[in-house]
Amino acid sequence: MSVLSQFDPEVASYIKEEETRQHDKIRMIASENSVSKAVMEATGSILTNKYSEGYTGKRYYEGQQVIDKIEDLAISRAKELFGADHVNVQPYSGSPANLAVYLAFIKPGDTILGMALPHGGHLTHGSRASISGKYFNAVSYELDENTGLISYDRIEELALQHKPKIIVAGHSAYPRQLDFKRFREIADKVGAILFVDMAHFAGLVAGGAHPSPIPYADVVTTTTHKTLRGPRGGMILCKEEYAKAIDKAVFPGIQGGPHNHTTAGIAVALKEALSPKFKDYAAQIVKNSQTLAKVLMEKGFKLVTDGTDNHLILIDLRNKDVTGKQAAKALDRAGIVCNYNTVPKDDRKAFDPSGIRMGTATLTTRGFKEEEMTQVALWIDKVVTNWDKEEVLDQIAKEVKELCNKKPVPEMF
Ligand SMILES: *Cc1c(COP(=O)(O)O)cnc(C)c1O
């Protein structure tokens, strides 16, 4: 960053500082990852200079000789990777992608059925704080109070009762795989569109470590920057019959010009995801979270659903002497970064709930395996037991940094 350091040392120094933080910490925020240098170079390229409203062959500005090739490449790689009929790679991120789906299929006031936010759903699945809950009649399904699992019978009941136009499957904090076939059957019973938001687990689907929603869903959205390990962005994948409606909803429905530098970064990330090594990465993500879950449970931690079969775990801290926020803050001080999270039947408020959420994608990218995950679990136990003892936390932070020095993020995947 020689030019940036010279022109704007303030911003350059902040980037450097964040780079050091990312290197020195065990990053376990379930929605994050670390991208390759190749993805970064594409994303930081001169492609940011170009306007290209519209789609290949139908743009509103001239000079698209190269951009059309880049967007077509990203689309064809996404189709190959996920086996989708049609792909739109222009959404600026996951939230606008979801908004475009609503715009394509329903009108304000129509009913949608999605997972409740405190139970692991996303804001855009009908939360009252979001446009999805303000403009639509949002009905929410909750997890089974006792098992923490999705109750498909309950979803079916709600669907029959409320006749939603769209059923949303997908989550930001659910540690289990989803039964897309069952979602499809429920949607068919009430004539609803089945919309799967695979933002969190798209990388697992791509690498064969999670069932694919593509054969079942009418439309699938994803972010590109979580387990999929690309730049920040979004994609919509759908059946051919919905292609026109989806494209129109993205542009001109809710967006203007696509972020071409991001499209190129997505194309690069998709090339990585198509390589055989990506299957190992996806499988290792799950092995890592299962190792973490196993050691934590041996140490007396209560995990929502008593385990995991994806990239994340949700720890219910109610049998420990600490709240979610206190634990998350103590862990951060000890060099382990995660977030506090509500758990099913939480009696505490969302800004200081009873749980914490942790994911293994970033650590897997860094080369952490079962051995390191066991060590991480032991540190987590020590932090939670000693959450108010600063000397203990600072000592763990030193040990964390030593391990991180041995495992830098590789530049190429
Ligand atoms: C992260 C996430 C999104 C939104 O992504 P942004 O890129 O932050 O807008 C949408 N849906 C789910 C399920 C997510 O986890």
PDB file of C-alpha atoms and ligand atoms in Angstrom, residues 31 92-96 98 120-122 124-125 170-172 197-200 221 223 225-226 232-233 357, ligand 1:
ATOM      1  CA  SER A  31     -20.430 -14.802   9.124  1.00  0.00           C
ATOM      2  CA  TYR A  92     -24.650  -5.411  -3.671  1.00  0.00           C
ATOM      3  CA  SER A  93     -24.956  -7.782  -0.726  1.00  0.00           C
ATOM      4  CA  GLY A  94     -27.239 -10.340   0.896  1.00  0.00           C
ATOM      5  CA  SER A  95     -29.882  -7.888   2.130  1.00  0.00           C
ATOM      6  CA  PRO A  96     -30.492  -6.232  -1.263  1.00  0.00           C
ATOM      7  CA  ASN A  98     -33.413 -10.663  -0.485  1.00  0.00           C
ATOM      8  CA  GLY A 120     -31.719 -17.543  14.184  1.00  0.00           C
ATOM      9  CA  GLY A 121     -33.543 -15.947  11.263  1.00  0.00           C
ATOM     10  CA  HIS A 122     -32.153 -12.870   9.507  1.00  0.00           C
ATOM     11  CA  THR A 124     -34.582  -9.590   6.097  1.00  0.00           C
ATOM     12  CA  HIS A 125     -36.815 -12.599   6.846  1.00  0.00           C
ATOM     13  CA  GLY A 170     -32.389 -20.066   5.867  1.00  0.00           C
ATOM     14  CA  HIS A 171     -30.733 -18.640   8.930  1.00  0.00           C
ATOM     15  CA  SER A 172     -27.810 -16.840  10.513  1.00  0.00           C
ATOM     16  CA  ASP A 197     -31.431 -17.872   1.814  1.00  0.00           C
ATOM     17  CA  MET A 198     -28.173 -19.837   2.010  1.00  0.00           C
ATOM     18  CA  ALA A 199     -26.014 -16.826   2.958  1.00  0.00           C
ATOM     19  CA  HIS A 200     -24.306 -18.621   5.838  1.00  0.00           C
ATOM     20  CA  THR A 221     -30.060 -16.056  -2.468  1.00  0.00           C
ATOM     21  CA  THR A 223     -23.982 -13.618   0.261  1.00  0.00           C
ATOM     22  CA  HIS A 225     -18.422 -13.382   1.641  1.00  0.00           C
ATOM     23  CA  LYS A 226     -19.322 -15.865   4.381  1.00  0.00           C
ATOM     24  CA  ARG A 232     -18.656  -8.828   0.024  1.00  0.00           C
ATOM     25  CA  GLY A 233     -21.569  -9.256  -2.348  1.00  0.00           C
ATOM     26  CA  ARG A 357     -22.388 -17.833  18.510  1.00  0.00           C
TER      27      ARG A 357
HETATM   28  C1  LIG B   1     -25.598 -12.267   6.435  1.00  0.00           C
HETATM   29  C2  LIG B   1     -26.979 -12.622   6.001  1.00  0.00           C
HETATM   30  C3  LIG B   1     -27.702 -11.835   5.083  1.00  0.00           C
HETATM   31  C4  LIG B   1     -27.329 -10.432   4.688  1.00  0.00           C
HETATM   32  O1  LIG B   1     -26.142 -10.170   4.250  1.00  0.00           O
HETATM   33  P1  LIG B   1     -25.529  -8.703   4.167  1.00  0.00           P
HETATM   34  O2  LIG B   1     -24.503  -8.935   3.131  1.00  0.00           O
HETATM   35  O3  LIG B   1     -25.001  -8.403   5.523  1.00  0.00           O
HETATM   36  O4  LIG B   1     -26.594  -7.769   3.729  1.00  0.00           O
HETATM   37  C5  LIG B   1     -28.922 -12.295   4.630  1.00  0.00           C
HETATM   38  N1  LIG B   1     -29.414 -13.458   5.064  1.00  0.00           N
HETATM   39  C6  LIG B   1     -28.771 -14.224   5.967  1.00  0.00           C
HETATM   40  C7  LIG B   1     -29.396 -15.491   6.402  1.00  0.00           C
HETATM   41  C8  LIG B   1     -27.549 -13.825   6.470  1.00  0.00           C
HETATM   42  O5  LIG B   1     -26.953 -14.562   7.398  1.00  0.00           O
END
